[in-house]
Amino acid sequence: MRNPSADSSSRFSSRSLRRSLRWWQLAALVTVLSVTVAGCGGGGGSSPGAFSLNGYVLSASTGLVIPGAQVTAAGRIATTGADGRYVLTGIPVGNGQVYVRATAAGFNAEEMLLQVSAGQNLRQDFTLYPAGQGGSVHVSGNIIYVDNAAWSTAAQKAAGARATTQPAPVRPTFKAPILPRIRHVTVHLPAGSSLPGLTDVFRAQAIDQAIRELLAQVGANVRYRLYPRLEALGHRVVNVEVPHGMPAEIFAARLLTTGKVISAEPARYAYPMIYPTRIPNDPYYPDQYQYELIGMPQTWGVQNDARLMRVAVLDTGVFREHRDLRNNLLSGWDVVDEDNDPTDPGDGTGISHGTMVAGLVGAETNNARQVAGTAWRAMVVPIRVLGLDGGTAEDVADGIRLATAPGPYRADVLNLSLGGPGETPPIVREAINEALQNGAVVVAAAGNHEAGEPTEVLWPANYDPVIAVAATDASKSWASFSNWGSAVDIAAPGVEVYSTNYDHRTGSDDLPAAASGTSMAAPIVAGVAALMRAAGIPAGEIERILERTAEDIGNQAGFDPQTGYGLINPYLAVTNTDPGYTWIGVVDETGNPLSHAVHPALGSAGWSYSLNSVRPGSGFVFAWLDVNRDGYLNDGDYIAKYPNSQTPQQFSPGKSYSFPLYAGIFSSTPLAQVSAESLNQVEVLWSGLKKAIEDGAASASR
């Protein structure tokens, strides 16, 4: 095939984004206790560019407070009072990272690094070990969110290895719910008549009358659900909606005070955990390795319908009568010939570049024909901007304007698997700016090169607002032909990728074709962007989310010029799941937390975590990302564990450890190589992490 160049884009502020939340940052000061402040640690609050810090210094051996301990941060010094509490104000933020140190006579010092920002009022307690008994443990490392791994203990390789690639269970049919924590109260009423022969209708009328009287007594006008058939089992039970704005616990207590109920408690919920297939039946789908590689089956389980999305393919044109495309093709335009027939005239190679790109975006899928597209049912708007000898900057700019101006060719996402050397021409920049102002997402290929050729990212990919896409191979490694540089945003599979094709030499569209290039990687990203838009994610958030959720695959931690922020992770991107909300902590084998729970931070080295004041002992580093945000461990959440075995890590006093975490999608369905014991262990570790989270929240509110 031709070597169409790809584009790239620079970063928004997302490259400098960090998530530095700690549970102790949520602390609300309820009382003000006495404190003795030395040096310049006192003051009346944080000045611009400064933050405040408060907390307690405790003895690890007795759990009692330590009066007279000193806490220092950026030259500020505070001394704890008789209550063991310190307060530091006006601490300079500096570069956003500040070391804080606590010392006390007869104790080992404790030091930690905090991620801070101006105006914050943080809570940080210190636990000091008596001198000669060693100190607390520090655990840190990076966490990588693997696209296509089903996680459980036995499903991971040895320590430090990336999670095993294997068929992972797809997500349930429902979209990940964002629900109020508790929406109902379950009420048990006194038993009704036990006479035999009573009908369910009679029972329902009796229960209805009882619940009406109950709600009238508490002044609640809410809906409720009756269960008359359960009364035959001895349960006269009703589920009552909680009044808007009232905690379920308070409403339950109010119902109890009436004296007319046996019990009232917040309802418990179950969610569907069935796994319908989201593996399409297209015969060439097994050859399309790219979808399994990046976890598209899981993604399609959550969001596969993009029928309201329009994706413009600015390319060589498309074979409009292709049997696996035509029902998803809208009318298009030929900028080169200035007519309404954007058919690819062919270049004698037997490959229709534009038809392949269009198929990767939106081939008809699950129709038992040829191949699958990335965004099911997305409508493709073909716009021909490339002739046999390429297209001008004006052709490209005109095509971009056509695709985003009101009219029949308007699109939500633009894919440009094309490009040229040098900076993006001003006219193309202006067209892209207009597209962005009109709410479009612009994706472009970073470009291809052969040995000895320039490797710079091509235009329009090198224009900052464009999402620039590099190519990887089937092993998640950077493709050596893929252009690289600081403009690369993200990577996607682009080596021997199968898609729809039209062979002009034979006049046949019977067979898909495989091709390599960043031209093949970009439409996969464009298809994912269409799914994200279909899921309700604003266009302006697409690039930031793609970068924050990418799987870090480069040779260096964090951003690298070959693959940008990493391999696209459609599952996290489409569910709009921020890895920064992952909880990480150390838990022993019995489920007791050895540390508080923290969130990772996104920095130049990728997602990293730091656990201070870990208690010595044996245990596991455990991570959990609650994808459906319901507060429970469900199939489809991301989890990680270190060590990747049944044997815990020994944490010695005063030592520091660094462990990588490779997170995968959790499945409670036993796989062939996953023992029941390992799944039970996951539940134990999760319960310990949940306790650390809850303990932290309780401590922060004190």
XYZ file of C-alpha atoms in Angstrom:
702
model
C 0.000 0.000 0.000
C 0.992 3.640 -0.247
C 2.820 5.106 2.678
C 0.316 7.814 3.649
C 1.784 10.011 6.306
C 0.281 10.380 9.673
C -0.227 13.248 11.944
C 0.340 14.116 15.520
C -0.633 16.597 18.084
C 0.852 18.242 21.059
C -0.508 18.128 24.501
C -2.936 20.168 26.375
C -2.393 20.726 30.029
C -3.140 17.032 30.551
C 0.554 16.272 30.228
C 1.193 18.129 33.395
C -1.888 16.901 35.189
C -1.301 15.221 38.530
C -3.637 13.684 40.962
C -2.341 14.251 44.429
C -5.432 13.593 46.485
C -4.926 11.795 49.771
C -7.669 10.816 52.125
C -6.264 13.110 54.725
C -6.830 16.039 52.302
C -10.551 15.589 52.873
C -10.239 16.452 56.554
C -12.667 19.019 57.919
C -11.504 20.740 61.091
C -14.178 20.386 63.756
C -12.279 21.558 66.837
C -9.185 23.627 67.351
C -6.833 22.139 69.908
C -3.868 23.753 71.643
C -0.477 23.782 69.924
C 2.858 25.367 70.554
C 4.412 26.774 67.378
C 8.100 27.496 67.055
C 9.978 29.352 64.355
C 7.730 30.624 61.553
C 5.234 27.772 61.765
C 2.398 29.899 63.122
C 0.121 32.288 61.347
C -3.439 32.825 60.446
C -3.817 30.780 57.226
C -2.308 29.992 53.874
C -1.002 32.874 51.810
C -1.074 32.805 47.983
C 1.218 30.034 46.750
C 1.140 28.360 50.155
C -0.717 25.581 51.956
C -1.437 24.542 55.540
C -0.796 21.277 57.351
C -2.087 19.852 60.616
C -2.286 16.533 62.392
C -1.005 14.429 65.277
C 2.293 12.755 66.117
C 1.799 9.332 67.728
C 3.944 6.593 69.223
C 3.888 3.364 67.159
C 4.495 1.256 70.242
C 1.799 2.718 72.536
C -0.551 4.540 70.172
C -0.375 7.586 72.477
C 0.313 11.134 71.333
C 3.832 12.558 71.624
C 3.968 16.077 73.138
C 6.981 18.217 72.174
C 7.550 16.532 68.810
C 8.715 18.780 65.980
C 7.265 18.802 62.457
C 9.158 20.672 59.737
C 8.195 21.518 56.152
C 9.983 23.912 53.771
C 11.629 25.760 56.649
C 8.482 25.985 58.769
C 8.622 24.327 62.200
C 5.802 23.419 64.579
C 5.952 21.730 67.975
C 3.139 19.501 69.198
C 1.274 20.509 72.309
C 0.123 18.324 75.176
C -2.547 16.876 72.896
C 0.089 15.784 70.344
C -1.300 18.078 67.650
C 0.639 20.414 65.372
C -0.361 23.141 62.911
C 1.791 24.572 60.121
C 0.570 27.458 57.943
C 2.022 29.476 55.108
C 4.114 26.594 53.760
C 5.406 27.470 50.253
C 4.035 25.153 47.569
C 7.173 25.361 45.433
C 7.019 22.823 42.614
C 4.064 21.005 44.174
C 6.153 18.464 46.112
C 7.111 19.166 49.731
C 9.020 16.953 52.166
C 7.603 16.901 55.706
C 9.597 15.495 58.637
C 8.555 14.611 62.186
C 11.101 14.129 65.004
C 10.876 13.512 68.744
C 13.399 12.687 71.442
C 13.782 8.913 71.808
C 12.066 8.157 68.483
C 13.161 7.518 64.913
C 12.337 10.370 62.559
C 9.626 9.949 59.925
C 9.750 11.771 56.576
C 7.305 11.773 53.676
C 6.803 13.539 50.358
C 3.450 15.284 49.859
C 1.862 16.397 46.584
C 0.392 19.827 47.329
C -1.251 22.834 45.709
C -1.916 26.400 46.803
C -4.701 26.991 49.287
C -4.950 23.442 50.571
C -5.421 22.659 54.265
C -4.133 19.104 54.654
C -4.291 16.569 57.467
C -1.205 14.385 57.969
C -0.524 12.271 61.058
C 2.871 10.774 61.887
C 3.597 7.496 63.683
C 7.089 7.354 65.178
C 8.880 4.196 66.291
C 10.971 4.214 69.457
C 14.697 4.473 68.744
C 16.291 1.056 68.372
C 13.065 -0.594 67.228
C 13.398 0.322 63.579
C 10.971 2.551 61.738
C 7.873 2.343 59.629
C 7.995 1.102 56.068
C 7.780 3.112 52.853
C 6.319 1.434 49.746
C 6.150 3.061 46.315
C 6.071 2.212 42.628
C 4.190 2.594 39.356
C 0.824 1.194 38.386
C -0.039 0.286 34.783
C -3.583 -0.379 33.600
C -3.369 -3.286 31.147
C -5.923 -3.126 28.313
C -6.762 -6.750 27.762
C -5.898 -8.720 30.896
C -8.354 -10.653 33.008
C -6.959 -10.336 36.510
C -6.593 -12.824 39.255
C -3.610 -14.192 41.085
C -2.862 -17.094 38.782
C -3.543 -14.990 35.703
C -0.402 -12.936 36.225
C 3.169 -13.732 35.397
C 6.070 -13.559 37.816
C 6.742 -10.362 39.714
C 7.438 -7.451 37.443
C 5.857 -9.031 34.388
C 2.894 -7.553 32.576
C -0.430 -9.246 33.228
C -1.094 -12.247 31.029
C -2.969 -11.555 27.814
C -5.946 -13.871 27.611
C -9.624 -13.819 26.652
C -11.215 -11.688 29.347
C -14.887 -11.735 30.259
C -16.804 -8.904 28.663
C -18.761 -6.368 30.667
C -22.436 -6.852 31.375
C -25.053 -5.337 29.075
C -25.808 -2.460 31.418
C -23.737 0.703 31.362
C -21.661 1.172 34.470
C -24.195 2.751 36.826
C -23.550 5.925 38.736
C -26.240 5.486 41.367
C -27.061 7.152 44.646
C -25.627 4.964 47.360
C -28.981 3.924 48.803
C -32.318 4.732 47.161
C -34.708 2.618 49.273
C -35.390 1.534 52.818
C -36.580 -2.033 53.423
C -39.418 -2.078 55.964
C -40.654 -5.192 57.782
C -44.212 -4.751 59.024
C -45.967 -6.791 61.708
C -47.448 -10.013 60.334
C -50.928 -9.864 58.865
C -53.664 -12.420 59.080
C -52.528 -16.034 58.995
C -55.893 -17.368 57.875
C -55.548 -19.906 55.061
C -56.884 -19.156 51.594
C -56.089 -15.432 51.531
C -55.292 -14.214 48.018
C -52.319 -12.138 47.026
C -54.735 -9.339 46.120
C -56.133 -9.308 49.646
C -52.629 -9.393 51.130
C -51.531 -6.519 48.886
C -54.517 -4.399 49.940
C -53.755 -5.030 53.598
C -50.077 -4.172 53.206
C -50.940 -1.097 51.141
C -53.223 0.208 53.858
C -50.550 -0.372 56.530
C -47.802 1.383 54.587
C -50.040 4.353 53.727
C -50.766 4.885 57.419
C -47.077 4.579 58.232
C -45.961 7.136 55.616
C -48.736 9.522 56.604
C -47.490 9.426 60.192
C -43.969 10.509 59.154
C -45.229 12.940 56.505
C -43.521 11.218 53.583
C -45.122 11.267 50.140
C -42.959 8.702 48.368
C -43.377 5.638 46.204
C -43.127 2.113 47.528
C -43.168 -1.440 46.244
C -45.225 -4.245 47.769
C -44.282 -7.922 47.879
C -47.516 -9.758 48.821
C -46.195 -13.130 47.662
C -43.432 -12.936 50.263
C -46.001 -12.683 53.056
C -46.775 -16.356 52.567
C -43.164 -16.970 53.589
C -43.614 -14.949 56.769
C -42.194 -11.670 55.443
C -44.495 -8.671 55.317
C -41.985 -6.445 53.610
C -42.112 -3.197 51.630
C -39.381 -1.242 49.849
C -39.931 2.481 50.347
C -38.199 5.214 48.359
C -36.007 7.500 50.428
C -37.195 11.137 50.268
C -34.974 13.307 48.117
C -32.007 14.737 49.988
C -32.484 12.580 53.091
C -29.916 9.914 54.033
C -31.409 6.419 54.042
C -30.224 5.825 57.597
C -32.129 8.886 58.870
C -35.319 7.906 57.053
C -35.079 4.369 58.414
C -34.671 5.709 61.953
C -37.708 7.961 61.492
C -39.823 4.991 60.416
C -38.666 3.005 63.432
C -39.765 5.740 65.844
C -43.393 5.252 64.783
C -43.538 1.927 66.602
C -45.429 0.436 63.660
C -42.564 -1.485 62.059
C -40.502 -4.462 63.136
C -37.407 -3.183 61.348
C -36.348 -0.541 58.830
C -32.909 -0.514 57.237
C -31.201 0.725 54.072
C -31.903 -1.643 51.185
C -29.241 -3.885 49.719
C -28.760 -4.171 45.977
C -27.720 -6.776 43.454
C -26.525 -5.965 39.947
C -26.709 -8.046 36.765
C -23.539 -10.077 36.289
C -24.488 -11.995 33.158
C -21.915 -11.998 30.370
C -23.581 -11.899 26.956
C -21.221 -12.171 24.021
C -19.705 -9.030 22.702
C -17.424 -10.946 20.383
C -18.727 -10.157 16.887
C -19.514 -12.972 14.475
C -17.705 -11.441 11.503
C -15.644 -14.255 9.930
C -12.387 -12.270 9.760
C -12.705 -10.972 13.311
C -10.266 -13.619 14.671
C -7.632 -12.125 12.346
C -8.241 -8.643 13.716
C -5.892 -9.101 16.676
C -5.988 -5.378 17.392
C -9.374 -5.540 19.082
C -8.490 -8.253 21.582
C -5.134 -6.539 22.185
C -6.705 -3.306 23.410
C -9.709 -4.852 25.166
C -12.473 -3.954 22.721
C -14.694 -6.928 23.737
C -14.916 -5.485 27.263
C -15.516 -2.029 25.813
C -18.268 -3.230 23.478
C -19.914 -4.871 26.481
C -20.370 -1.393 27.936
C -20.766 0.750 24.816
C -20.974 -0.538 21.271
C -23.743 1.549 19.714
C -22.475 4.735 18.061
C -25.342 5.127 15.601
C -25.784 8.817 16.393
C -22.129 9.560 15.739
C -20.735 10.653 12.363
C -17.054 10.101 11.597
C -15.530 11.867 8.611
C -12.783 9.943 6.819
C -10.636 12.444 4.922
C -8.651 10.204 2.635
C -8.326 8.755 -0.882
C -12.044 8.060 -1.105
C -14.125 4.988 -0.328
C -15.687 2.226 -2.459
C -19.252 3.244 -1.713
C -20.893 -0.046 -2.621
C -18.701 -2.157 -0.366
C -20.888 -4.923 1.024
C -19.521 -4.510 4.585
C -19.633 -0.702 4.557
C -22.468 0.619 2.423
C -25.154 0.611 5.107
C -22.906 2.712 7.341
C -21.840 5.203 4.649
C -23.439 8.629 4.331
C -23.228 10.830 1.287
C -19.810 12.376 0.893
C -17.834 14.786 -1.231
C -14.840 14.671 -3.550
C -12.735 17.768 -2.943
C -10.214 16.710 -5.588
C -12.724 16.444 -8.445
C -15.329 18.790 -6.926
C -18.279 16.432 -7.138
C -20.458 14.341 -4.840
C -18.803 11.020 -5.698
C -15.984 10.388 -3.183
C -15.094 7.000 -4.687
C -11.463 5.917 -4.462
C -10.279 5.668 -8.112
C -7.475 3.297 -7.123
C -3.738 3.537 -7.628
C -2.963 0.156 -9.165
C -1.802 -1.480 -5.931
C -4.954 -3.452 -5.198
C -5.402 -1.544 -1.936
C -8.008 1.150 -1.319
C -6.478 3.146 1.475
C -9.635 5.111 2.248
C -11.822 1.990 2.220
C -9.523 0.294 4.728
C -9.518 3.334 7.014
C -13.306 3.620 6.815
C -13.701 -0.059 7.704
C -11.574 0.271 10.823
C -13.787 3.125 11.969
C -17.193 1.739 11.119
C -17.461 -1.457 9.121
C -20.830 -3.152 9.614
C -20.218 -5.368 12.634
C -21.764 -8.543 13.988
C -23.385 -9.156 10.607
C -21.531 -12.422 9.867
C -19.715 -10.678 7.023
C -16.011 -9.882 6.602
C -14.625 -7.721 9.452
C -15.577 -5.717 12.530
C -15.323 -1.953 12.909
C -14.290 -0.148 16.083
C -17.468 1.928 16.527
C -20.507 -0.247 15.819
C -23.206 1.486 13.753
C -21.238 4.739 13.509
C -21.986 6.544 10.260
C -18.972 7.268 8.053
C -18.811 10.465 5.992
C -16.299 9.882 3.144
C -14.484 13.006 1.998
C -11.871 12.545 -0.713
C -8.956 14.955 -0.275
C -6.122 12.838 -1.713
C -5.545 12.173 -5.398
C -3.089 9.777 -7.008
C -0.269 12.192 -6.201
C -1.533 13.323 -2.840
C -3.583 16.320 -1.798
C -2.759 19.947 -1.163
C -3.000 21.704 2.156
C -5.982 23.522 0.699
C -7.644 20.220 -0.221
C -7.179 19.027 3.343
C -8.370 22.321 4.853
C -11.400 22.359 2.569
C -12.238 18.807 3.563
C -11.954 19.685 7.252
C -14.311 22.660 6.819
C -16.797 20.505 4.924
C -16.741 17.956 7.730
C -17.493 20.406 10.512
C -19.660 23.131 8.995
C -23.447 22.746 9.270
C -24.701 20.636 6.406
C -24.854 17.082 5.074
C -21.152 16.359 5.651
C -20.946 17.488 9.267
C -19.171 14.991 11.526
C -18.461 14.565 15.236
C -15.027 13.004 14.729
C -12.521 13.597 11.922
C -9.903 11.013 10.934
C -6.920 12.127 8.878
C -4.661 9.203 7.999
C -2.481 11.502 5.935
C 0.172 14.152 6.350
C 3.271 15.894 5.089
C 6.646 17.090 6.381
C 7.146 20.388 8.160
C 4.873 22.470 10.322
C 1.137 22.362 9.833
C 0.213 24.951 7.168
C -1.651 27.973 8.545
C -4.745 27.287 6.447
C -4.977 23.773 7.867
C -4.492 25.083 11.395
C -7.327 27.544 10.878
C -9.605 24.811 9.559
C -8.756 22.603 12.542
C -9.420 25.469 14.944
C -12.836 25.961 13.368
C -13.528 22.243 13.629
C -12.705 22.285 17.327
C -14.870 25.338 17.899
C -17.723 23.446 16.241
C -17.311 20.583 18.732
C -15.397 18.070 16.596
C -12.601 15.714 17.658
C -9.655 15.638 15.247
C -7.477 12.503 15.031
C -4.476 12.106 12.753
C -1.703 9.607 12.030
C 1.796 10.465 13.235
C 3.412 9.363 9.968
C 5.541 6.514 8.631
C 9.183 6.352 7.645
C 11.659 3.881 6.222
C 15.244 3.417 7.313
C 17.235 6.585 6.737
C 14.173 8.781 6.262
C 13.144 11.652 8.578
C 11.239 10.505 11.647
C 9.526 13.744 12.662
C 5.796 13.719 13.257
C 4.034 15.001 10.136
C 1.343 17.627 9.759
C -1.463 17.895 10.708
C -0.596 15.504 13.560
C 2.102 17.858 14.797
C -0.457 20.607 15.396
C -1.139 20.843 19.116
C -4.931 20.319 19.334
C -4.869 17.239 17.085
C -4.733 13.768 18.675
C -1.569 12.322 17.141
C -1.476 8.528 16.878
C 1.606 6.287 16.698
C 1.557 2.597 15.749
C 2.318 -0.537 17.772
C 2.567 -4.201 16.845
C 0.823 -7.315 18.157
C 3.176 -7.487 21.168
C 2.352 -3.936 22.309
C 5.747 -2.711 21.112
C 6.350 0.487 19.168
C 6.360 -0.113 15.413
C 9.758 0.831 14.030
C 8.229 2.638 11.029
C 6.114 4.919 13.212
C 7.250 8.547 13.280
C 7.991 9.882 16.705
C 8.542 13.026 18.740
C 7.035 15.153 21.476
C 3.869 15.658 19.413
C 2.793 11.996 19.732
C -0.193 11.650 22.048
C -1.175 8.008 22.040
C -0.595 4.706 20.245
C -2.807 2.022 18.692
C -2.198 -1.209 16.765
C -0.946 -0.503 13.240
C 0.990 -3.565 12.063
C -0.735 -6.063 9.738
C -4.186 -4.788 10.631
C -7.145 -6.325 8.757
C -9.947 -4.181 7.367
C -12.325 -3.775 4.453
C -10.772 -3.330 0.994
C -11.587 -2.868 -2.666
C -9.234 -4.225 -5.317
C -9.566 -1.972 -8.347
C -7.592 -4.413 -10.471
C -10.219 -7.126 -10.124
C -13.230 -4.995 -9.232
C -13.743 -7.098 -6.111
C -14.575 -6.307 -2.493
C -14.762 -9.981 -1.546
C -11.687 -10.125 0.633
C -10.436 -7.938 3.485
C -6.787 -6.918 3.378
C -4.041 -6.453 5.950
C -1.914 -3.320 5.982
C 0.574 -1.581 8.253
C 1.037 2.078 9.085
C -0.032 4.804 11.434
C -2.845 5.237 8.895
C -4.309 2.027 10.329
C -3.749 3.044 13.954
C -5.479 6.430 13.722
C -8.970 5.180 12.710
C -9.006 2.807 15.687
C -8.545 5.844 17.935
C -11.153 7.768 15.930
C -13.583 4.873 16.412
C -12.968 4.852 20.157
C -13.499 8.626 20.210
C -16.874 8.063 18.519
C -17.821 5.530 21.204
C -16.771 8.020 23.881
C -18.906 10.729 22.328
C -21.809 8.259 22.089
C -21.361 7.590 25.815
C -21.883 11.301 26.486
C -18.270 12.408 26.980
C -17.763 16.008 25.752
C -15.492 16.488 22.743
C -13.158 18.753 24.703
C -12.474 15.975 27.220
C -11.605 13.208 24.742
C -7.852 13.790 24.426
C -7.307 14.281 28.157
C -9.182 11.085 28.998
C -7.378 9.055 26.315
C -4.016 10.170 27.671
C -4.838 9.601 31.338
C -6.238 6.119 30.733
C -3.606 4.791 28.283
C -1.583 1.670 29.089
C 2.026 2.723 29.641
C 4.029 0.513 27.255
C 7.118 2.607 26.536
C 10.711 1.847 27.478
C 10.552 4.625 30.049
C 7.869 5.196 32.658
C 5.355 7.840 31.704
C 5.300 9.812 28.474
C 7.763 8.833 25.784
C 8.179 10.200 22.228
C 7.552 6.844 20.536
C 4.130 5.977 21.955
C 3.136 9.170 23.780
C 1.142 8.347 26.895
C 0.852 4.731 25.833
C -1.457 2.240 24.138
C -5.089 3.308 23.969
C -7.277 1.731 26.687
C -10.818 1.923 25.264
C -12.478 0.291 28.288
C -11.315 2.921 30.765
C -11.751 5.715 28.212
C -15.324 4.863 27.192
C -16.427 4.353 30.810
C -14.660 7.642 31.630
C -12.902 5.957 34.526
C -10.103 8.074 35.965
C -7.159 5.936 37.171
C -6.491 8.705 39.672
C -9.378 7.330 41.740
C -7.654 3.981 42.240
C -7.185 3.080 45.902
C -3.859 1.483 46.873
C -2.808 0.117 50.257
C -0.956 -2.671 52.055
C -3.073 -5.460 53.576
C -2.025 -8.583 55.471
C -3.217 -12.122 54.682
C -6.154 -11.934 57.071
C -7.545 -8.678 55.670
C -6.088 -6.265 58.221
C -4.736 -3.044 56.692
C -1.061 -2.295 57.331
C -1.294 1.196 55.833
C -3.729 3.908 54.985
C -5.132 3.950 51.428
C -3.893 6.438 48.827
C -4.611 7.459 45.249
C -1.862 7.348 42.592
C -0.590 10.537 40.975
C 0.069 11.122 37.273
C 3.488 12.636 36.704
C 6.370 12.493 34.268
C 6.929 8.845 35.227
C 3.299 7.829 34.647
C 0.906 6.756 37.392
C 2.846 6.312 40.622
C 1.933 5.690 44.237
C 3.636 6.304 47.564
C 2.626 4.690 50.876
C 4.187 6.133 53.999
C 4.007 4.853 57.567
C 3.331 1.249 56.545
C 3.412 -1.021 59.575
C 6.093 -3.743 59.474
C 4.832 -7.266 58.850
C 3.890 -9.476 55.944
C 1.235 -8.627 53.388
C 0.347 -7.545 49.877
C 0.179 -4.244 48.045
C -3.375 -4.195 46.696
C -5.027 -1.765 44.264
C -8.676 -1.346 43.291
C -10.328 0.938 40.719
C -14.106 0.960 41.169
C -15.173 1.217 37.514
C -18.933 1.312 38.095
C -18.513 3.474 41.209
C -20.858 1.489 43.419
C -18.449 1.025 46.313
C -18.110 -2.746 45.882
C -15.743 -5.097 44.077
C -17.525 -6.222 40.906
C -16.581 -8.032 37.745
C -15.231 -5.347 35.435
C -13.380 -3.366 38.123
C -9.613 -3.037 37.814
C -7.434 -4.626 40.508
C -3.743 -5.328 41.051
C -1.688 -7.161 43.662
C 1.956 -7.522 44.606
C 3.435 -10.091 45.022
C 1.691 -11.922 42.171
C 1.555 -15.135 44.159
C -0.072 -16.560 47.272
C 3.027 -15.760 49.344
C 3.033 -12.327 51.013
C 5.873 -9.811 50.997
C 7.790 -9.282 54.224
C 8.020 -5.582 55.153
C 10.920 -4.949 57.536
C 11.022 -1.952 59.908
C 12.668 1.164 58.530
C 12.977 -0.191 54.989
C 11.785 1.255 51.670
C 10.359 -0.881 48.859
C 9.418 -0.225 45.253
C 6.997 -2.563 43.485
C 5.324 -2.304 40.063
C 1.603 -3.003 39.885
C -0.042 -4.325 36.721
C -3.788 -3.868 36.969
C -6.247 -5.926 34.951
C -10.005 -6.339 34.713
C -11.298 -8.438 37.584
C -13.424 -11.517 36.904
C -15.000 -13.638 39.600
C -15.760 -16.285 36.982
C -13.235 -19.080 37.587
C -10.893 -19.411 34.628
C -9.066 -22.639 33.870
C -5.852 -21.434 35.474
C -7.432 -19.548 38.388
C -7.964 -21.397 41.633
C -10.848 -20.705 43.986
C -8.233 -19.989 46.635
C -6.813 -17.066 44.645
C -10.253 -15.531 44.148
C -10.959 -15.874 47.871
C -7.683 -14.139 48.584
C -8.697 -11.249 46.347
C -11.889 -10.816 48.365
C -9.950 -10.832 51.639
C -7.450 -8.256 50.378
C -10.216 -6.073 48.971
C -12.066 -6.101 52.297
C -8.854 -4.984 54.035
C -8.325 -2.175 51.532
C -11.956 -1.100 51.942
C -11.411 -0.933 55.706
C -8.331 1.268 55.175
C -10.393 3.562 52.956
C -13.176 3.816 55.524
C -10.730 4.285 58.406
C -9.079 7.093 56.474
C -12.390 8.816 55.809
C -13.350 8.546 59.477
C -9.979 9.903 60.582
C -10.168 12.770 58.098
C -13.538 13.852 59.465
C -12.334 14.069 63.048
